[in-house]
CSV table of C-alpha atoms in Angstrom, one decimal:
chain,number,residue,atom,x,y,z
A,1,MET,CA,0.0,-0.1,0.0
A,2,GLY,CA,1.6,3.3,-1.2
A,3,ARG,CA,1.5,6.5,0.9
A,4,LYS,CA,-0.9,9.2,0.2
A,5,LYS,CA,-0.5,12.9,0.4
A,6,HIS,CA,-3.7,14.3,1.6
A,7,THR,CA,-4.6,17.8,0.8
A,8,ALA,CA,-5.6,20.3,3.5
A,9,GLU,CA,-9.2,19.9,2.7
A,10,GLU,CA,-9.1,16.2,2.9
A,11,ILE,CA,-7.5,16.4,6.3
A,12,VAL,CA,-10.0,18.8,7.7
A,13,ALA,CA,-12.9,16.4,6.4
A,14,LYS,CA,-11.3,13.6,8.1
A,15,LEU,CA,-10.9,15.4,11.4
A,16,ARG,CA,-14.5,16.4,11.3
A,17,GLN,CA,-15.6,13.0,10.3
A,18,PHE,CA,-13.5,11.7,13.3
A,19,ASP,CA,-15.3,14.3,15.6
A,20,VAL,CA,-18.8,12.9,14.3
A,21,LEU,CA,-17.8,9.3,15.1
A,22,ILE,CA,-16.6,10.3,18.6
A,23,SER,CA,-19.9,12.0,19.3
A,24,GLN,CA,-21.7,9.0,18.3
A,25,GLY,CA,-20.0,7.1,21.0
A,26,ARG,CA,-17.1,5.3,19.1
A,27,LYS,CA,-13.8,4.6,20.7
A,28,VAL,CA,-10.9,6.7,19.8
A,29,ALA,CA,-9.0,3.8,18.1
A,30,GLU,CA,-12.0,2.7,16.2
A,31,ALA,CA,-12.7,6.2,15.0
A,32,ILE,CA,-9.1,6.6,14.0
A,33,ARG,CA,-9.1,3.3,11.9
A,34,SER,CA,-12.4,4.2,10.3
A,35,ILE,CA,-11.0,7.4,8.9
A,36,GLU,CA,-8.0,5.2,7.4
A,37,VAL,CA,-5.0,6.8,9.1
A,38,THR,CA,-2.6,5.8,11.8
A,39,GLU,CA,-2.9,7.1,15.3
A,40,VAL,CA,0.5,9.1,14.8
A,41,THR,CA,-0.9,10.8,11.7
A,42,TYR,CA,-4.3,11.6,13.5
A,43,TYR,CA,-2.4,13.2,16.4
A,44,ARG,CA,-0.2,15.0,14.2
A,45,TRP,CA,-2.9,16.4,12.1
A,46,ARG,CA,-4.9,17.4,15.3
A,47,SER,CA,-1.9,19.3,16.5
A,48,GLU,CA,-1.3,21.0,13.1
A,49,TYR,CA,-4.9,21.8,12.3
A,50,GLY,CA,-6.1,22.5,15.9
A,51,GLY,CA,-9.7,22.8,16.8
A,52,LEU,CA,-10.9,23.8,13.3
A,53,LYS,CA,-13.5,26.2,14.6
A,54,GLY,CA,-13.0,29.2,12.4
A,55,GLU,CA,-9.4,28.7,12.0
A,56,PRO,CA,-8.1,29.0,8.4
A,57,THR,CA,-6.3,25.9,7.1
A,58,PRO,CA,-2.8,26.4,5.7
A,59,SER,CA,-4.0,26.2,2.1
A,60,SER,CA,-6.7,28.8,2.6
A,61,ASN,CA,-4.4,31.3,4.0
A,62,PRO,CA,-1.3,31.2,1.8
A,63,GLY,CA,0.1,34.5,3.3
A,64,ALA,CA,0.5,33.0,6.8
A,65,SER,CA,3.6,31.3,6.1
A,66,GLN,CA,5.1,34.3,4.5
A,67,ARG,CA,4.4,36.6,7.3
A,68,TRP,CA,6.2,34.5,9.8
A,69,GLY,CA,9.0,33.5,7.3
A,70,GLY,CA,7.8,29.9,7.2
A,71,LYS,CA,9.0,29.2,10.7
A,72,LYS,CA,6.9,27.9,13.5
A,73,ARG,CA,6.3,30.2,16.5
A,74,ILE,CA,8.0,29.3,19.7
A,75,ALA,CA,6.1,29.6,22.9
A,76,CYS,CA,7.5,32.1,25.6
A,77,PRO,CA,9.0,30.5,28.6
A,78,PRO,CA,6.9,30.6,31.8
A,79,PRO,CA,7.4,33.3,34.1
A,80,GLN,CA,10.2,32.9,36.8
A,81,PRO,CA,9.2,33.2,40.4
A,82,SER,CA,10.4,36.4,42.2
A,83,MET,CA,13.2,36.3,44.7
A,84,PRO,CA,11.0,36.8,47.6
A,85,ALA,CA,8.9,33.8,46.6
A,86,ILE,CA,12.2,31.7,46.3
A,87,ARG,CA,13.5,32.9,49.7
A,88,GLN,CA,10.1,32.0,51.4
A,89,ALA,CA,10.0,28.5,49.8
A,90,ILE,CA,13.5,27.9,51.1
A,91,LEU,CA,12.6,29.0,54.7
A,92,ASP,CA,9.5,27.0,54.8
A,93,HIS,CA,11.5,24.0,53.7
A,94,LEU,CA,14.1,24.6,56.1
A,95,SER,CA,11.7,25.3,59.1
A,96,ARG,CA,10.1,21.6,58.8
A,97,PRO,CA,11.5,18.8,60.8
A,98,PRO,CA,14.2,16.7,58.8
A,99,ALA,CA,11.6,13.7,58.9
A,100,GLN,CA,9.2,15.7,56.7
A,101,ARG,CA,11.8,17.0,54.1
């Protein structure tokens, strides 16, 4: 069986079909098999195409990749705790008896 290159519209249709099958009470593995893709492919598509509610697909918005230079955006790191919070955490830890550490 050869590999098939799905278009963005086909991917969106299969993801919607999956959602319908799940809403009908099918198990996830059964629904993935019925849309004829592997689990890895399904989860990759879900991460790339997201929730599909009002979001443009990559093919329907060709300028999106040009605006970002074709690179994926990197999430910002979480904020670091302040020094007083760190100091308080250390003092709380040291004030406990050794058996509770």
